[in-house]
């Protein structure tokens, strides 16, 4: 047996075979990996000692004592996930399979600044850990979603429009100083896309998620992984120019942006101008659900406008699933019907023949679920597991 066969790197590679949760015997792992049984046995002992594996049920015997099986142990560590919005946050502690153990909704004002908000998130996170019967030593990591652009590699917000005082703030360093755990940060739309994908569409390789609320953004899943682009700005479709309403001023300083025409805030402004008072996406949803004809017409048109932009994305990216969520999606079928109408009209049949345009299935759990999987996928990758095995 070589030194390399017993190294943490070799053991971490074997662990990747077991992350699917299916119990296996040592003989099965030897056959799958091509490794000698003695090598497999040594690596399994290391993983059992680390807690990442556990003994499972006995396998069927072909004669004699049934062989023992081992499987991934989701309870080995926990993850703290936080989906932070403009005025509230959802926090959860999950196991390593992404299953929520405990969760909490908390009123938070993002405008209070990063230190106040993040300290509150950490304090509530400690309380949730205690509630789950765990402590900070059990933390594999912390995943955070923020309501603004984030440079993913550094975890720092980048000129976020509704987050005063957050620009360039080192969120990972602050949280790591509080909780002593690896911290990953992304924008809220990306973590929602990841959470929705892993919960409901993992059999598909390519997906687009669109969030329509006060603003409009999208998250792209390519080959089962988030596609962030070179600076983490991929999916910022809210500032794509639409072919009409080109004189409408957007908060970014440009004119004719999709967000300035079809977001919840834009529809609320149009309704108010039409003599139907509305100030937010929630007002628009209430009016639409109560049958307001102007509200329903504006929501349907917003769906068409969003669909025109998405038709380009469908032609360029060719996803098999296009999921629509966010506050405005709660207005009913009119938004998604408008999206379908434009996408199917504007995209080529080859790009849409297997395309499913669906509402978000995960609801308000999508964000914390995606934040948890962001950490799990990072920390349990082969290169990162090595550090867990040498602690």
Tab-separated table of C-alpha atoms in Angstrom:
chain	number	residue	atom	x	y	z
A	1	UNK	CA	0.000	0.000	0.000
A	2	UNK	CA	1.510	3.306	-1.078
A	3	UNK	CA	1.666	6.464	0.964
A	4	UNK	CA	-0.648	8.164	-1.575
A	5	UNK	CA	-3.323	5.507	-1.050
A	6	UNK	CA	-3.553	6.448	2.629
A	7	UNK	CA	-3.314	10.201	2.158
A	8	UNK	CA	-6.184	12.555	3.081
A	9	UNK	CA	-6.550	13.306	-0.647
A	10	UNK	CA	-7.132	9.635	-1.436
A	11	UNK	CA	-9.591	9.266	1.428
A	12	UNK	CA	-11.460	12.407	0.332
A	13	UNK	CA	-11.758	10.991	-3.186
A	14	UNK	CA	-13.313	7.789	-1.835
A	15	UNK	CA	-15.753	9.880	0.211
A	16	UNK	CA	-17.135	11.429	-2.993
A	17	UNK	CA	-18.462	8.009	-4.022
A	18	UNK	CA	-20.521	7.870	-0.831
A	19	UNK	CA	-22.018	11.360	-0.887
A	20	UNK	CA	-25.099	10.073	-2.719
A	21	UNK	CA	-26.202	8.464	0.564
A	22	UNK	CA	-26.419	4.908	-0.806
A	23	UNK	CA	-24.988	2.342	1.638
A	24	UNK	CA	-22.164	0.229	0.252
A	25	UNK	CA	-20.006	-2.623	1.448
A	26	UNK	CA	-16.241	-2.481	1.348
A	27	UNK	CA	-16.307	-4.997	-1.494
A	28	UNK	CA	-18.687	-2.809	-3.518
A	29	UNK	CA	-16.468	0.229	-2.997
A	30	UNK	CA	-13.419	-1.775	-4.042
A	31	UNK	CA	-15.201	-2.837	-7.234
A	32	UNK	CA	-16.429	0.724	-7.988
A	33	UNK	CA	-13.078	2.402	-7.404
A	34	UNK	CA	-10.688	-0.302	-8.513
A	35	UNK	CA	-8.801	0.040	-5.206
A	36	UNK	CA	-7.529	-2.867	-3.154
A	37	UNK	CA	-9.844	-3.924	-0.324
A	38	UNK	CA	-7.148	-3.157	2.225
A	39	UNK	CA	-6.882	0.403	0.896
A	40	UNK	CA	-10.663	0.831	0.969
A	41	UNK	CA	-10.826	-0.522	4.517
A	42	UNK	CA	-8.158	1.920	5.716
A	43	UNK	CA	-9.886	4.889	4.132
A	44	UNK	CA	-13.293	3.890	5.490
A	45	UNK	CA	-11.849	3.655	8.996
A	46	UNK	CA	-10.534	7.225	8.625
A	47	UNK	CA	-13.931	8.482	7.422
A	48	UNK	CA	-15.750	6.655	10.218
A	49	UNK	CA	-13.412	8.275	12.760
A	50	UNK	CA	-14.136	11.698	11.302
A	51	UNK	CA	-17.882	11.111	11.591
A	52	UNK	CA	-18.486	11.685	7.862
A	53	UNK	CA	-19.474	8.032	7.460
A	54	UNK	CA	-21.609	5.802	9.649
A	55	UNK	CA	-22.395	2.107	9.746
A	56	UNK	CA	-25.618	1.275	7.970
A	57	UNK	CA	-27.787	-1.836	7.653
A	58	UNK	CA	-26.289	-5.196	6.875
A	59	UNK	CA	-26.142	-6.108	3.192
A	60	UNK	CA	-27.683	-9.290	1.830
A	61	UNK	CA	-25.419	-12.247	2.405
A	62	UNK	CA	-24.473	-14.840	-0.181
A	63	UNK	CA	-23.466	-17.176	2.633
A	64	UNK	CA	-22.073	-16.647	6.116
A	65	UNK	CA	-22.323	-13.435	8.152
A	66	UNK	CA	-23.900	-10.502	6.236
A	67	UNK	CA	-21.296	-7.860	5.312
A	68	UNK	CA	-21.461	-4.456	6.992
A	69	UNK	CA	-22.340	-1.426	4.902
A	70	UNK	CA	-21.276	2.179	5.402
A	71	UNK	CA	-23.037	5.357	4.290
A	72	UNK	CA	-22.701	9.122	4.349
A	73	UNK	CA	-23.615	10.573	7.752
A	74	UNK	CA	-25.564	13.834	7.263
A	75	UNK	CA	-25.527	14.458	11.020
A	76	UNK	CA	-21.722	14.707	11.146
A	77	UNK	CA	-21.816	18.492	10.973
A	78	UNK	CA	-24.370	21.275	10.524
A	79	UNK	CA	-24.654	24.411	8.397
A	80	UNK	CA	-26.060	27.814	9.344
A	81	UNK	CA	-27.949	29.343	6.412
A	82	UNK	CA	-29.291	32.896	6.235
A	83	UNK	CA	-31.430	34.442	3.508
A	84	UNK	CA	-31.323	38.169	4.259
A	85	UNK	CA	-33.823	40.489	2.590
A	86	UNK	CA	-34.426	44.222	2.775
A	87	UNK	CA	-36.577	44.057	5.906
A	88	UNK	CA	-36.402	40.469	7.130
A	89	UNK	CA	-34.237	37.373	7.280
A	90	UNK	CA	-34.888	33.644	7.319
A	91	UNK	CA	-32.316	31.594	9.206
A	92	UNK	CA	-31.968	27.827	9.410
A	93	UNK	CA	-29.659	25.139	10.701
A	94	UNK	CA	-29.429	22.187	8.310
A	95	UNK	CA	-27.656	18.868	8.272
A	96	UNK	CA	-25.219	17.901	5.511
A	97	UNK	CA	-28.058	16.624	3.309
A	98	UNK	CA	-29.566	20.122	3.358
A	99	UNK	CA	-32.508	19.059	5.531
A	100	UNK	CA	-33.682	21.847	7.854
A	101	UNK	CA	-33.339	21.003	11.560
A	102	UNK	CA	-34.579	24.314	12.997
A	103	UNK	CA	-35.442	27.655	11.405
A	104	UNK	CA	-36.556	31.153	12.298
A	105	UNK	CA	-37.927	34.260	10.601
A	106	UNK	CA	-36.513	37.517	11.915
A	107	UNK	CA	-37.402	41.158	11.251
A	108	UNK	CA	-34.184	42.915	10.174
A	109	UNK	CA	-33.598	46.198	8.387
A	110	UNK	CA	-30.727	45.861	5.905
A	111	UNK	CA	-30.314	49.663	6.035
A	112	UNK	CA	-29.026	49.382	9.628
A	113	UNK	CA	-25.653	48.451	8.157
A	114	UNK	CA	-23.555	45.297	8.012
A	115	UNK	CA	-22.223	45.081	11.548
A	116	UNK	CA	-25.622	45.458	13.243
A	117	UNK	CA	-27.376	43.081	10.839
A	118	UNK	CA	-24.661	40.426	10.746
A	119	UNK	CA	-24.148	40.466	14.511
A	120	UNK	CA	-27.876	39.825	14.926
A	121	UNK	CA	-27.691	36.994	12.387
A	122	UNK	CA	-24.793	35.425	14.300
A	123	UNK	CA	-26.560	35.801	17.655
A	124	UNK	CA	-29.729	34.186	16.303
A	125	UNK	CA	-27.597	31.534	14.636
A	126	UNK	CA	-26.072	30.570	17.987
A	127	UNK	CA	-29.564	30.325	19.463
A	128	UNK	CA	-30.673	28.061	16.632
A	129	UNK	CA	-27.610	25.853	17.079
A	130	UNK	CA	-28.504	25.455	20.749
A	131	UNK	CA	-32.107	24.709	19.806
A	132	UNK	CA	-30.864	21.980	17.450
A	133	UNK	CA	-28.680	20.486	20.194
A	134	UNK	CA	-25.451	21.546	18.488
A	135	UNK	CA	-22.759	24.187	19.041
A	136	UNK	CA	-20.269	26.238	17.040
A	137	UNK	CA	-17.773	23.373	16.963
A	138	UNK	CA	-20.272	21.434	14.815
A	139	UNK	CA	-20.490	24.164	12.155
A	140	UNK	CA	-19.242	23.076	8.752
A	141	UNK	CA	-19.805	26.626	7.541
A	142	UNK	CA	-22.175	29.550	7.130
A	143	UNK	CA	-24.030	30.435	3.922
A	144	UNK	CA	-25.527	33.901	3.432
A	145	UNK	CA	-27.689	35.395	0.697
A	146	UNK	CA	-27.892	39.189	0.367
A	147	UNK	CA	-30.400	41.363	-1.536
A	148	UNK	CA	-27.855	42.949	-3.841
A	149	UNK	CA	-24.857	42.284	-6.111
A	150	UNK	CA	-22.056	40.269	-4.507
A	151	UNK	CA	-18.563	39.527	-5.755
A	152	UNK	CA	-18.732	35.834	-4.934
A	153	UNK	CA	-14.998	35.106	-4.693
A	154	UNK	CA	-14.527	37.745	-1.979
A	155	UNK	CA	-18.041	37.645	-0.543
A	156	UNK	CA	-18.184	41.448	-0.585
A	157	UNK	CA	-21.286	43.371	-1.721
A	158	UNK	CA	-20.629	45.454	-4.837
A	159	UNK	CA	-22.510	48.767	-5.045
A	160	UNK	CA	-25.776	47.332	-3.671
A	161	UNK	CA	-28.577	49.863	-4.316
A	162	UNK	CA	-30.697	49.167	-1.208
A	163	UNK	CA	-27.895	48.365	1.255
A	164	UNK	CA	-26.321	51.598	2.562
A	165	UNK	CA	-22.953	51.007	4.209
A	166	UNK	CA	-22.487	47.502	2.760
A	167	UNK	CA	-20.426	48.292	-0.334
A	168	UNK	CA	-17.110	46.445	-0.117
A	169	UNK	CA	-17.767	45.219	3.444
A	170	UNK	CA	-15.938	41.956	4.190
A	171	UNK	CA	-18.938	39.850	5.177
A	172	UNK	CA	-17.059	36.502	5.339
A	173	UNK	CA	-14.344	37.910	7.610
A	174	UNK	CA	-16.876	39.460	9.998
A	175	UNK	CA	-18.982	36.299	10.317
A	176	UNK	CA	-15.913	34.081	10.573
A	177	UNK	CA	-14.699	36.292	13.428
A	178	UNK	CA	-18.024	35.822	15.214
A	179	UNK	CA	-18.624	32.111	14.621
A	180	UNK	CA	-15.209	30.744	13.643
A	181	UNK	CA	-16.551	29.038	10.527
A	182	UNK	CA	-15.974	29.279	6.787
A	183	UNK	CA	-18.519	31.732	5.356
A	184	UNK	CA	-19.765	31.946	1.762
A	185	UNK	CA	-21.883	34.814	0.435
A	186	UNK	CA	-23.919	35.245	-2.729
A	187	UNK	CA	-26.854	37.297	-3.933
A	188	UNK	CA	-30.343	36.187	-2.942
A	189	UNK	CA	-31.425	35.200	-6.460
A	190	UNK	CA	-28.505	32.806	-6.916
A	191	UNK	CA	-29.130	30.990	-3.654
A	192	UNK	CA	-32.847	30.732	-4.462
A	193	UNK	CA	-31.952	29.252	-7.855
A	194	UNK	CA	-29.664	26.691	-6.233
A	195	UNK	CA	-32.207	25.788	-3.551
A	196	UNK	CA	-35.032	25.341	-6.077
A	197	UNK	CA	-32.811	23.314	-8.373
A	198	UNK	CA	-31.533	20.902	-5.752
A	199	UNK	CA	-34.977	20.366	-4.242
A	200	UNK	CA	-37.022	19.884	-7.408
A	201	UNK	CA	-35.068	19.847	-10.678
A	202	UNK	CA	-31.792	18.039	-10.011
A	203	UNK	CA	-32.484	15.569	-12.833
A	204	UNK	CA	-32.177	18.472	-15.299
A	205	UNK	CA	-28.758	19.931	-16.102
A	206	UNK	CA	-29.781	23.448	-17.137
A	207	UNK	CA	-32.238	25.774	-15.407
A	208	UNK	CA	-33.049	29.483	-15.212
A	209	UNK	CA	-34.735	30.937	-12.134
A	210	UNK	CA	-36.278	34.413	-12.308
A	211	UNK	CA	-37.199	36.454	-9.242
A	212	UNK	CA	-39.744	39.213	-9.841
A	213	UNK	CA	-40.282	41.505	-6.870
A	214	UNK	CA	-39.211	45.115	-6.204
A	215	UNK	CA	-36.430	44.329	-8.678
A	216	UNK	CA	-35.888	41.581	-11.257
A	217	UNK	CA	-32.989	39.147	-11.346
A	218	UNK	CA	-32.176	35.618	-12.428
A	219	UNK	CA	-29.978	32.717	-11.416
A	220	UNK	CA	-28.478	30.307	-13.948
A	221	UNK	CA	-27.809	26.610	-13.357
A	222	UNK	CA	-25.491	25.036	-15.917
A	223	UNK	CA	-24.567	21.354	-15.732
A	224	UNK	CA	-26.015	21.257	-12.225
A	225	UNK	CA	-23.912	24.138	-10.914
A	226	UNK	CA	-24.500	27.855	-10.476
A	227	UNK	CA	-23.107	29.911	-13.320
A	228	UNK	CA	-21.927	33.207	-11.847
A	229	UNK	CA	-19.772	34.597	-14.626
A	230	UNK	CA	-16.348	36.160	-14.190
A	231	UNK	CA	-17.369	38.697	-11.506
A	232	UNK	CA	-20.552	37.108	-10.157
A	233	UNK	CA	-22.793	39.358	-12.244
A	234	UNK	CA	-24.360	36.670	-14.457
A	235	UNK	CA	-28.152	36.736	-14.442
A	236	UNK	CA	-28.620	40.475	-13.873
A	237	UNK	CA	-31.448	40.573	-16.403
A	238	UNK	CA	-33.289	43.420	-14.680
A	239	UNK	CA	-31.068	45.912	-16.465
A	240	UNK	CA	-31.493	44.503	-19.946
A	241	UNK	CA	-33.140	47.121	-22.144
A	242	UNK	CA	-36.638	46.326	-23.398
A	243	UNK	CA	-37.690	47.297	-26.934
A	244	UNK	CA	-40.447	49.655	-25.759
A	245	UNK	CA	-40.907	52.141	-22.879
A	246	UNK	CA	-37.349	53.261	-23.594
A	247	UNK	CA	-37.870	56.605	-21.861
A	248	UNK	CA	-38.568	55.075	-18.439
A	249	UNK	CA	-35.752	55.960	-16.025
A	250	UNK	CA	-34.263	53.095	-13.993
A	251	UNK	CA	-32.643	53.399	-10.574
A	252	UNK	CA	-29.346	52.307	-12.179
A	253	UNK	CA	-29.303	55.572	-14.146
A	254	UNK	CA	-30.142	54.087	-17.539
A	255	UNK	CA	-33.494	54.189	-19.311
A	256	UNK	CA	-35.708	51.373	-20.574
A	257	UNK	CA	-34.450	48.664	-18.191
A	258	UNK	CA	-36.726	45.650	-17.709
A	259	UNK	CA	-36.826	46.334	-13.957
A	260	UNK	CA	-38.077	49.876	-14.548
A	261	UNK	CA	-40.917	48.537	-16.698
A	262	UNK	CA	-42.012	45.165	-15.279
A	263	UNK	CA	-41.035	44.933	-11.588
A	264	UNK	CA	-43.501	45.090	-8.723
A	265	UNK	CA	-42.421	48.652	-7.973
A	266	UNK	CA	-42.925	49.664	-11.619
A	267	UNK	CA	-46.426	48.173	-11.725
A	268	UNK	CA	-47.339	49.861	-8.445
A	269	UNK	CA	-46.279	53.209	-9.926
A	270	UNK	CA	-48.345	52.587	-13.071
A	271	UNK	CA	-51.409	51.665	-11.020
A	272	UNK	CA	-51.062	54.798	-8.922
A	273	UNK	CA	-50.857	56.910	-12.073
A	274	UNK	CA	-54.024	55.173	-13.284
A	275	UNK	CA	-55.849	56.121	-10.077
A	276	UNK	CA	-55.440	52.776	-8.297
A	277	UNK	CA	-53.253	53.448	-5.217
A	278	UNK	CA	-50.356	50.986	-4.783
A	279	UNK	CA	-46.881	51.368	-3.308
A	280	UNK	CA	-45.321	47.884	-3.405
A	281	UNK	CA	-45.333	44.413	-4.925
A	282	UNK	CA	-47.525	43.287	-2.035
A	283	UNK	CA	-50.141	45.910	-2.951
A	284	UNK	CA	-50.087	44.744	-6.571
A	285	UNK	CA	-50.545	41.123	-5.503
A	286	UNK	CA	-53.470	42.036	-3.238
A	287	UNK	CA	-55.173	44.007	-5.994
A	288	UNK	CA	-54.658	41.214	-8.531
A	289	UNK	CA	-55.995	38.557	-6.180
A	290	UNK	CA	-59.043	40.703	-5.509
A	291	UNK	CA	-59.748	40.887	-9.216
A	292	UNK	CA	-58.609	44.425	-10.037
A	293	UNK	CA	-58.723	44.575	-13.844
A	294	UNK	CA	-55.936	47.208	-14.174
A	295	UNK	CA	-53.692	45.199	-11.819
A	296	UNK	CA	-54.287	41.974	-13.745
A	297	UNK	CA	-53.612	43.708	-17.055
A	298	UNK	CA	-50.354	45.236	-15.832
A	299	UNK	CA	-49.204	41.936	-14.310
A	300	UNK	CA	-49.923	40.077	-17.550
A	301	UNK	CA	-48.030	42.701	-19.559
A	302	UNK	CA	-45.125	42.498	-17.110
A	303	UNK	CA	-45.031	38.758	-17.788
A	304	UNK	CA	-44.843	39.439	-21.531
A	305	UNK	CA	-42.042	41.986	-21.058
A	306	UNK	CA	-40.082	39.561	-18.882
A	307	UNK	CA	-40.782	36.797	-21.376
A	308	UNK	CA	-39.324	38.841	-24.240
A	309	UNK	CA	-36.033	39.144	-22.391
A	310	UNK	CA	-36.163	35.497	-21.340
A	311	UNK	CA	-36.773	34.424	-24.935
A	312	UNK	CA	-33.272	35.665	-25.724
A	313	UNK	CA	-31.909	33.754	-22.724
A	314	UNK	CA	-33.741	30.609	-23.854
A	315	UNK	CA	-32.191	30.887	-27.314
A	316	UNK	CA	-28.687	31.533	-25.932
A	317	UNK	CA	-28.702	29.175	-22.956
A	318	UNK	CA	-31.325	26.529	-23.910
A	319	UNK	CA	-32.492	25.540	-20.397
A	320	UNK	CA	-34.965	22.714	-19.827
A	321	UNK	CA	-36.598	24.454	-16.834
A	322	UNK	CA	-37.515	28.107	-16.364
A	323	UNK	CA	-38.853	28.760	-12.849
A	324	UNK	CA	-40.522	32.036	-11.861
A	325	UNK	CA	-40.706	33.228	-8.247
A	326	UNK	CA	-40.569	36.354	-6.117
A	327	UNK	CA	-43.284	38.458	-4.524
A	328	UNK	CA	-45.022	39.367	-7.792
A	329	UNK	CA	-45.393	35.707	-8.758
A	330	UNK	CA	-47.917	35.405	-5.925
A	331	UNK	CA	-50.363	37.415	-8.033
A	332	UNK	CA	-51.484	34.175	-9.683
A	333	UNK	CA	-51.196	32.693	-13.155
A	334	UNK	CA	-51.269	36.001	-15.020
A	335	UNK	CA	-47.540	36.718	-14.627
A	336	UNK	CA	-46.340	33.292	-15.695
A	337	UNK	CA	-48.950	33.148	-18.473
A	338	UNK	CA	-47.458	36.332	-19.919
A	339	UNK	CA	-43.958	34.840	-19.676
A	340	UNK	CA	-45.058	31.676	-21.483
A	341	UNK	CA	-46.839	33.674	-24.171
A	342	UNK	CA	-43.730	35.693	-25.062
A	343	UNK	CA	-41.163	32.904	-24.717
A	344	UNK	CA	-43.046	30.435	-26.892
A	345	UNK	CA	-43.800	33.121	-29.457
A	346	UNK	CA	-40.255	34.500	-29.692
A	347	UNK	CA	-38.044	31.422	-29.238
A	348	UNK	CA	-37.344	28.753	-31.844
A	349	UNK	CA	-39.243	25.450	-31.502
A	350	UNK	CA	-36.040	23.472	-30.975
A	351	UNK	CA	-35.204	25.562	-27.870
A	352	UNK	CA	-38.691	25.241	-26.376
A	353	UNK	CA	-39.801	21.743	-27.325
A	354	UNK	CA	-38.803	20.322	-23.923
A	355	UNK	CA	-38.862	23.586	-21.953
A	356	UNK	CA	-40.957	23.712	-18.790
A	357	UNK	CA	-41.995	27.184	-17.579
A	358	UNK	CA	-43.156	26.720	-13.995
A	359	UNK	CA	-43.771	28.635	-10.764
A	360	UNK	CA	-41.236	28.346	-7.963
A	361	UNK	CA	-41.936	25.123	-6.046
A	362	UNK	CA	-39.822	25.768	-2.931
A	363	UNK	CA	-41.530	28.936	-1.699
A	364	UNK	CA	-39.676	30.912	0.957
A	365	UNK	CA	-37.472	27.881	1.773
A	366	UNK	CA	-35.543	28.217	-1.497
A	367	UNK	CA	-33.116	30.827	-0.146
A	368	UNK	CA	-31.975	29.076	3.026
A	369	UNK	CA	-31.869	25.761	1.190
A	370	UNK	CA	-29.615	27.227	-1.488
A	371	UNK	CA	-27.396	28.956	1.081
A	372	UNK	CA	-26.937	25.619	2.853
A	373	UNK	CA	-26.114	23.728	-0.358
A	374	UNK	CA	-23.651	26.457	-1.343
A	375	UNK	CA	-21.659	25.649	1.803
A	376	UNK	CA	-22.141	21.878	1.614
A	377	UNK	CA	-20.995	21.652	-2.007
A	378	UNK	CA	-17.939	23.762	-1.245
A	379	UNK	CA	-16.900	22.177	2.040
A	380	UNK	CA	-17.477	18.549	1.035
A	381	UNK	CA	-15.653	18.804	-2.299
A	382	UNK	CA	-12.613	16.533	-2.439
A	383	UNK	CA	-10.083	19.319	-1.937
A	384	UNK	CA	-11.887	20.707	1.108
A	385	UNK	CA	-12.664	17.382	2.816
A	386	UNK	CA	-8.932	16.870	3.245
A	387	UNK	CA	-8.880	19.658	5.839
A	388	UNK	CA	-11.705	18.014	7.790
A	389	UNK	CA	-9.777	14.744	7.875
A	390	UNK	CA	-6.639	16.377	9.267
A	391	UNK	CA	-8.335	18.377	12.049
